[in-house]
């Protein structure tokens, strides 16, 4: 008996004429993620991608990989039979044992796209349902709210039987919504922000500002590790690590203390967007959440955004910390994020940062110093490298 996996579209199914473009990207992403799992034959039909192993492979591993690919709404692991009802019954019913042995109720949902198949849909449902009841007498049928829905599809190339529906990652395929540069700190919020933008189809690059010797190598390694973890969702990440010490020291020595944080953030944004312009990236992403700290008040965000020529996406902006933590746990970044290494943002932070900075004051303070040579130097010292999805 052969098995295959059906990957059913999430939101792509709702697309109109341009659906094909999204499908192409999704199939490309799936091929890339499964490249080390074996050989597969791919077929697309009716908002579903059929992934059929050619030769040996570990389907559990394949499912684990597929579960984190954005664009897939649901996964279904199925047995493939000849289009012969006796075979479907005799082999399909035992195949379902694992899924059915601990359930109480089920129903059969049949689809017959091959109209030459001699039985009609209600007949398939009734006959297969009867055979299941006979084999598993502890079950009863519940057509409205079954615990398990057994699927039986009669299609061009064969009959598919399945009872295992796994929820997919949802979202849009990575690569279908442009490129974004994630400001990645070692904290809890920014990896979550990157995950959320990748979920909407953005290709994520990451930029990290380090301030040695105030920040350590281990702090940087922690950030690289976070980037590595989210590659499971985002795919490979181009990583930019900016030497930021000199700018921070200059800020400390030349600016009003209470404006230190906001000026630092504006300079981070300036460097980030110059890299975007060079790399053809369209937007910035941060892990900011409204009101979380002094630099994340609306007044502060106004002052930060005034330094930006491109959109700044803040997918965590409306979320509580507990909601962000929940996602961080789900995507497995939380335990790394809480490791206690310093971030450049916590170096030289003022005791009393302004929560209502005034844009004119901020701009005046920034313009009182010529930052340009230092910005350029920081960019020149930034050597990008690829963090690969294992
Ligand atoms: P996070 O949990 O993401 O670190 P946070 O709550 O600690 O966020 P801040 O330290 O104020 O908040 O940083 C706000 C955002 O600025 C971060 O989410 C991140 O996008 C960006 N950021 C902060 N520090 C750095 C850094 N060293 N390099 C790159 N981006 C940073
Ligand atoms: Mg932080």
PDB file of N, CA and C in Angstrom, residues 63-126:
ATOM      1  N   UNK A  63       5.857  15.202   7.336  1.00  0.00           N
ATOM      2  CA  UNK A  63       4.736  15.965   7.898  1.00  0.00           C
ATOM      3  C   UNK A  63       5.250  17.054   8.842  1.00  0.00           C
ATOM      4  N   UNK A  64       6.248  16.709   9.661  1.00  0.00           N
ATOM      5  CA  UNK A  64       6.814  17.721  10.569  1.00  0.00           C
ATOM      6  C   UNK A  64       7.332  18.926   9.780  1.00  0.00           C
ATOM      7  N   UNK A  65       7.972  18.667   8.657  1.00  0.00           N
ATOM      8  CA  UNK A  65       8.493  19.775   7.834  1.00  0.00           C
ATOM      9  C   UNK A  65       7.350  20.566   7.214  1.00  0.00           C
ATOM     10  N   UNK A  66       6.352  19.851   6.730  1.00  0.00           N
ATOM     11  CA  UNK A  66       5.254  20.530   6.036  1.00  0.00           C
ATOM     12  C   UNK A  66       4.413  21.384   6.978  1.00  0.00           C
ATOM     13  N   UNK A  67       4.368  20.956   8.250  1.00  0.00           N
ATOM     14  CA  UNK A  67       3.522  21.660   9.228  1.00  0.00           C
ATOM     15  C   UNK A  67       3.923  23.116   9.437  1.00  0.00           C
ATOM     16  N   UNK A  68       5.170  23.450   9.110  1.00  0.00           N
ATOM     17  CA  UNK A  68       5.622  24.827   9.360  1.00  0.00           C
ATOM     18  C   UNK A  68       5.779  25.624   8.061  1.00  0.00           C
ATOM     19  N   UNK A  69       5.231  25.104   6.977  1.00  0.00           N
ATOM     20  CA  UNK A  69       5.351  25.850   5.712  1.00  0.00           C
ATOM     21  C   UNK A  69       4.104  26.722   5.527  1.00  0.00           C
ATOM     22  N   UNK A  70       4.332  28.030   5.464  1.00  0.00           N
ATOM     23  CA  UNK A  70       3.197  28.941   5.313  1.00  0.00           C
ATOM     24  C   UNK A  70       2.534  28.772   3.939  1.00  0.00           C
ATOM     25  N   UNK A  71       1.216  28.904   3.942  1.00  0.00           N
ATOM     26  CA  UNK A  71       0.452  28.729   2.709  1.00  0.00           C
ATOM     27  C   UNK A  71      -0.346  27.435   2.733  1.00  0.00           C
ATOM     28  N   UNK A  72       0.052  26.514   3.643  1.00  0.00           N
ATOM     29  CA  UNK A  72      -0.668  25.241   3.743  1.00  0.00           C
ATOM     30  C   UNK A  72      -1.691  25.342   4.882  1.00  0.00           C
ATOM     31  N   UNK A  73      -2.958  25.124   4.556  1.00  0.00           N
ATOM     32  CA  UNK A  73      -4.014  25.229   5.557  1.00  0.00           C
ATOM     33  C   UNK A  73      -4.178  23.943   6.350  1.00  0.00           C
ATOM     34  N   UNK A  74      -4.053  22.811   5.652  1.00  0.00           N
ATOM     35  CA  UNK A  74      -4.225  21.522   6.319  1.00  0.00           C
ATOM     36  C   UNK A  74      -3.452  20.450   5.577  1.00  0.00           C
ATOM     37  N   UNK A  75      -3.123  19.390   6.305  1.00  0.00           N
ATOM     38  CA  UNK A  75      -2.393  18.269   5.716  1.00  0.00           C
ATOM     39  C   UNK A  75      -3.193  17.005   5.945  1.00  0.00           C
ATOM     40  N   UNK A  76      -3.139  16.149   4.975  1.00  0.00           N
ATOM     41  CA  UNK A  76      -3.873  14.903   5.123  1.00  0.00           C
ATOM     42  C   UNK A  76      -2.983  13.765   4.629  1.00  0.00           C
ATOM     43  N   UNK A  77      -2.721  12.832   5.509  1.00  0.00           N
ATOM     44  CA  UNK A  77      -1.908  11.678   5.131  1.00  0.00           C
ATOM     45  C   UNK A  77      -2.849  10.576   4.675  1.00  0.00           C
ATOM     46  N   UNK A  78      -2.691  10.105   3.448  1.00  0.00           N
ATOM     47  CA  UNK A  78      -3.676   9.161   2.909  1.00  0.00           C
ATOM     48  C   UNK A  78      -3.027   7.905   2.366  1.00  0.00           C
ATOM     49  N   UNK A  79      -3.847   6.847   2.321  1.00  0.00           N
ATOM     50  CA  UNK A  79      -3.454   5.630   1.619  1.00  0.00           C
ATOM     51  C   UNK A  79      -4.001   5.728   0.201  1.00  0.00           C
ATOM     52  N   UNK A  80      -3.238   5.195  -0.727  1.00  0.00           N
ATOM     53  CA  UNK A  80      -3.654   5.248  -2.135  1.00  0.00           C
ATOM     54  C   UNK A  80      -4.038   3.838  -2.582  1.00  0.00           C
ATOM     55  N   UNK A  81      -5.236   3.713  -3.160  1.00  0.00           N
ATOM     56  CA  UNK A  81      -5.699   2.402  -3.640  1.00  0.00           C
ATOM     57  C   UNK A  81      -6.098   2.499  -5.097  1.00  0.00           C
ATOM     58  N   UNK A  82      -6.259   1.297  -5.689  1.00  0.00           N
ATOM     59  CA  UNK A  82      -6.879   1.246  -7.012  1.00  0.00           C
ATOM     60  C   UNK A  82      -8.329   1.726  -6.850  1.00  0.00           C
ATOM     61  N   UNK A  83      -8.895   2.137  -7.960  1.00  0.00           N
ATOM     62  CA  UNK A  83     -10.292   2.578  -7.856  1.00  0.00           C
ATOM     63  C   UNK A  83     -11.225   1.374  -7.908  1.00  0.00           C
ATOM     64  N   UNK A  84     -11.104   0.579  -6.866  1.00  0.00           N
ATOM     65  CA  UNK A  84     -11.866  -0.654  -6.783  1.00  0.00           C
ATOM     66  C   UNK A  84     -12.415  -0.710  -5.361  1.00  0.00           C
ATOM     67  N   UNK A  85     -13.742  -0.676  -5.239  1.00  0.00           N
ATOM     68  CA  UNK A  85     -14.299  -0.504  -3.899  1.00  0.00           C
ATOM     69  C   UNK A  85     -13.941  -1.652  -2.955  1.00  0.00           C
ATOM     70  N   UNK A  86     -13.829  -2.870  -3.517  1.00  0.00           N
ATOM     71  CA  UNK A  86     -13.462  -4.005  -2.654  1.00  0.00           C
ATOM     72  C   UNK A  86     -12.086  -3.773  -2.022  1.00  0.00           C
ATOM     73  N   UNK A  87     -11.150  -3.264  -2.835  1.00  0.00           N
ATOM     74  CA  UNK A  87      -9.806  -2.988  -2.298  1.00  0.00           C
ATOM     75  C   UNK A  87      -9.848  -1.841  -1.286  1.00  0.00           C
ATOM     76  N   UNK A  88     -10.615  -0.817  -1.619  1.00  0.00           N
ATOM     77  CA  UNK A  88     -10.731   0.321  -0.695  1.00  0.00           C
ATOM     78  C   UNK A  88     -11.207  -0.177   0.669  1.00  0.00           C
ATOM     79  N   UNK A  89     -12.197  -1.074   0.620  1.00  0.00           N
ATOM     80  CA  UNK A  89     -12.770  -1.581   1.867  1.00  0.00           C
ATOM     81  C   UNK A  89     -11.793  -2.508   2.592  1.00  0.00           C
ATOM     82  N   UNK A  90     -11.252  -3.468   1.835  1.00  0.00           N
ATOM     83  CA  UNK A  90     -10.459  -4.500   2.514  1.00  0.00           C
ATOM     84  C   UNK A  90      -9.143  -3.950   3.053  1.00  0.00           C
ATOM     85  N   UNK A  91      -8.562  -2.970   2.356  1.00  0.00           N
ATOM     86  CA  UNK A  91      -7.287  -2.422   2.842  1.00  0.00           C
ATOM     87  C   UNK A  91      -7.456  -1.092   3.564  1.00  0.00           C
ATOM     88  N   UNK A  92      -8.454  -0.347   3.155  1.00  0.00           N
ATOM     89  CA  UNK A  92      -8.651   0.983   3.736  1.00  0.00           C
ATOM     90  C   UNK A  92      -9.126   0.905   5.176  1.00  0.00           C
ATOM     91  N   UNK A  93      -9.998  -0.033   5.490  1.00  0.00           N
ATOM     92  CA  UNK A  93     -10.549  -0.112   6.845  1.00  0.00           C
ATOM     93  C   UNK A  93      -9.444  -0.441   7.867  1.00  0.00           C
ATOM     94  N   UNK A  94      -8.604  -1.461   7.609  1.00  0.00           N
ATOM     95  CA  UNK A  94      -7.494  -1.686   8.563  1.00  0.00           C
ATOM     96  C   UNK A  94      -6.525  -0.506   8.631  1.00  0.00           C
ATOM     97  N   UNK A  95      -6.336   0.176   7.504  1.00  0.00           N
ATOM     98  CA  UNK A  95      -5.426   1.334   7.492  1.00  0.00           C
ATOM     99  C   UNK A  95      -5.871   2.401   8.497  1.00  0.00           C
ATOM    100  N   UNK A  96      -7.170   2.483   8.734  1.00  0.00           N
ATOM    101  CA  UNK A  96      -7.709   3.543   9.593  1.00  0.00           C
ATOM    102  C   UNK A  96      -7.625   3.218  11.088  1.00  0.00           C
ATOM    103  N   UNK A  97      -7.125   2.022  11.416  1.00  0.00           N
ATOM    104  CA  UNK A  97      -7.196   1.559  12.805  1.00  0.00           C
ATOM    105  C   UNK A  97      -6.626   2.572  13.815  1.00  0.00           C
ATOM    106  N   UNK A  98      -5.433   3.055  13.524  1.00  0.00           N
ATOM    107  CA  UNK A  98      -4.792   3.985  14.463  1.00  0.00           C
ATOM    108  C   UNK A  98      -5.648   5.205  14.762  1.00  0.00           C
ATOM    109  N   UNK A  99      -6.226   5.744  13.717  1.00  0.00           N
ATOM    110  CA  UNK A  99      -7.025   6.961  13.886  1.00  0.00           C
ATOM    111  C   UNK A  99      -8.341   6.661  14.603  1.00  0.00           C
ATOM    112  N   UNK A 100      -8.859   5.462  14.414  1.00  0.00           N
ATOM    113  CA  UNK A 100     -10.215   5.180  14.908  1.00  0.00           C
ATOM    114  C   UNK A 100     -10.266   4.470  16.254  1.00  0.00           C
ATOM    115  N   UNK A 101      -9.152   3.852  16.656  1.00  0.00           N
ATOM    116  CA  UNK A 101      -9.265   2.961  17.826  1.00  0.00           C
ATOM    117  C   UNK A 101      -9.644   3.706  19.110  1.00  0.00           C
ATOM    118  N   UNK A 102      -9.245   4.964  19.211  1.00  0.00           N
ATOM    119  CA  UNK A 102      -9.585   5.690  20.443  1.00  0.00           C
ATOM    120  C   UNK A 102     -10.727   6.685  20.273  1.00  0.00           C
ATOM    121  N   UNK A 103     -11.344   6.674  19.111  1.00  0.00           N
ATOM    122  CA  UNK A 103     -12.442   7.624  18.877  1.00  0.00           C
ATOM    123  C   UNK A 103     -13.779   6.988  19.242  1.00  0.00           C
ATOM    124  N   UNK A 104     -14.793   7.850  19.403  1.00  0.00           N
ATOM    125  CA  UNK A 104     -16.124   7.318  19.701  1.00  0.00           C
ATOM    126  C   UNK A 104     -17.053   7.468  18.499  1.00  0.00           C
ATOM    127  N   UNK A 105     -16.877   8.605  17.795  1.00  0.00           N
ATOM    128  CA  UNK A 105     -17.797   8.867  16.686  1.00  0.00           C
ATOM    129  C   UNK A 105     -17.022   9.194  15.411  1.00  0.00           C
ATOM    130  N   UNK A 106     -17.640   8.923  14.297  1.00  0.00           N
ATOM    131  CA  UNK A 106     -17.004   9.231  13.001  1.00  0.00           C
ATOM    132  C   UNK A 106     -18.077   9.452  11.953  1.00  0.00           C
ATOM    133  N   UNK A 107     -17.635   9.988  10.827  1.00  0.00           N
ATOM    134  CA  UNK A 107     -18.479   9.926   9.634  1.00  0.00           C
ATOM    135  C   UNK A 107     -17.562   9.746   8.430  1.00  0.00           C
ATOM    136  N   UNK A 108     -18.147   9.331   7.325  1.00  0.00           N
ATOM    137  CA  UNK A 108     -17.359   9.202   6.097  1.00  0.00           C
ATOM    138  C   UNK A 108     -17.761  10.343   5.171  1.00  0.00           C
ATOM    139  N   UNK A 109     -16.751  11.006   4.670  1.00  0.00           N
ATOM    140  CA  UNK A 109     -16.979  12.093   3.724  1.00  0.00           C
ATOM    141  C   UNK A 109     -16.368  11.657   2.396  1.00  0.00           C
ATOM    142  N   UNK A 110     -17.210  11.380   1.425  1.00  0.00           N
ATOM    143  CA  UNK A 110     -16.667  10.895   0.148  1.00  0.00           C
ATOM    144  C   UNK A 110     -16.737  11.987  -0.908  1.00  0.00           C
ATOM    145  N   UNK A 111     -15.809  11.911  -1.844  1.00  0.00           N
ATOM    146  CA  UNK A 111     -15.833  12.822  -3.003  1.00  0.00           C
ATOM    147  C   UNK A 111     -15.532  11.966  -4.214  1.00  0.00           C
ATOM    148  N   UNK A 112     -16.260  12.222  -5.277  1.00  0.00           N
ATOM    149  CA  UNK A 112     -16.024  11.407  -6.461  1.00  0.00           C
ATOM    150  C   UNK A 112     -15.810  12.353  -7.626  1.00  0.00           C
ATOM    151  N   UNK A 113     -14.564  12.723  -7.895  1.00  0.00           N
ATOM    152  CA  UNK A 113     -14.370  13.599  -9.051  1.00  0.00           C
ATOM    153  C   UNK A 113     -14.261  12.776 -10.326  1.00  0.00           C
ATOM    154  N   UNK A 114     -13.948  11.478 -10.202  1.00  0.00           N
ATOM    155  CA  UNK A 114     -13.982  10.600 -11.379  1.00  0.00           C
ATOM    156  C   UNK A 114     -15.396  10.033 -11.506  1.00  0.00           C
ATOM    157  N   UNK A 115     -16.162  10.648 -12.390  1.00  0.00           N
ATOM    158  CA  UNK A 115     -17.580  10.267 -12.477  1.00  0.00           C
ATOM    159  C   UNK A 115     -17.795   8.892 -13.115  1.00  0.00           C
ATOM    160  N   UNK A 116     -16.705   8.293 -13.647  1.00  0.00           N
ATOM    161  CA  UNK A 116     -16.884   6.961 -14.237  1.00  0.00           C
ATOM    162  C   UNK A 116     -16.885   5.878 -13.138  1.00  0.00           C
ATOM    163  N   UNK A 117     -16.538   6.261 -11.925  1.00  0.00           N
ATOM    164  CA  UNK A 117     -16.571   5.295 -10.827  1.00  0.00           C
ATOM    165  C   UNK A 117     -18.026   4.856 -10.604  1.00  0.00           C
ATOM    166  N   UNK A 118     -18.245   3.545 -10.533  1.00  0.00           N
ATOM    167  CA  UNK A 118     -19.647   3.070 -10.582  1.00  0.00           C
ATOM    168  C   UNK A 118     -20.517   3.446  -9.382  1.00  0.00           C
ATOM    169  N   UNK A 119     -19.929   3.748  -8.214  1.00  0.00           N
ATOM    170  CA  UNK A 119     -20.788   4.085  -7.069  1.00  0.00           C
ATOM    171  C   UNK A 119     -20.907   5.599  -6.920  1.00  0.00           C
ATOM    172  N   UNK A 120     -22.093   6.037  -6.527  1.00  0.00           N
ATOM    173  CA  UNK A 120     -22.252   7.478  -6.289  1.00  0.00           C
ATOM    174  C   UNK A 120     -21.785   7.815  -4.864  1.00  0.00           C
ATOM    175  N   UNK A 121     -21.612   9.122  -4.617  1.00  0.00           N
ATOM    176  CA  UNK A 121     -21.053   9.563  -3.332  1.00  0.00           C
ATOM    177  C   UNK A 121     -21.813   9.013  -2.111  1.00  0.00           C
ATOM    178  N   UNK A 122     -23.159   9.143  -2.049  1.00  0.00           N
ATOM    179  CA  UNK A 122     -23.855   8.658  -0.837  1.00  0.00           C
ATOM    180  C   UNK A 122     -23.675   7.162  -0.635  1.00  0.00           C
ATOM    181  N   UNK A 123     -23.570   6.474  -1.759  1.00  0.00           N
ATOM    182  CA  UNK A 123     -23.416   5.019  -1.679  1.00  0.00           C
ATOM    183  C   UNK A 123     -22.026   4.673  -1.106  1.00  0.00           C
ATOM    184  N   UNK A 124     -21.001   5.385  -1.566  1.00  0.00           N
ATOM    185  CA  UNK A 124     -19.645   5.151  -1.035  1.00  0.00           C
ATOM    186  C   UNK A 124     -19.652   5.405   0.472  1.00  0.00           C
ATOM    187  N   UNK A 125     -20.282   6.505   0.846  1.00  0.00           N
ATOM    188  CA  UNK A 125     -20.296   6.867   2.278  1.00  0.00           C
ATOM    189  C   UNK A 125     -20.990   5.792   3.110  1.00  0.00           C
ATOM    190  N   UNK A 126     -22.132   5.332   2.611  1.00  0.00           N
ATOM    191  CA  UNK A 126     -22.902   4.338   3.368  1.00  0.00           C
ATOM    192  C   UNK A 126     -22.152   3.008   3.442  1.00  0.00           C
TER     193      UNK A 126
END
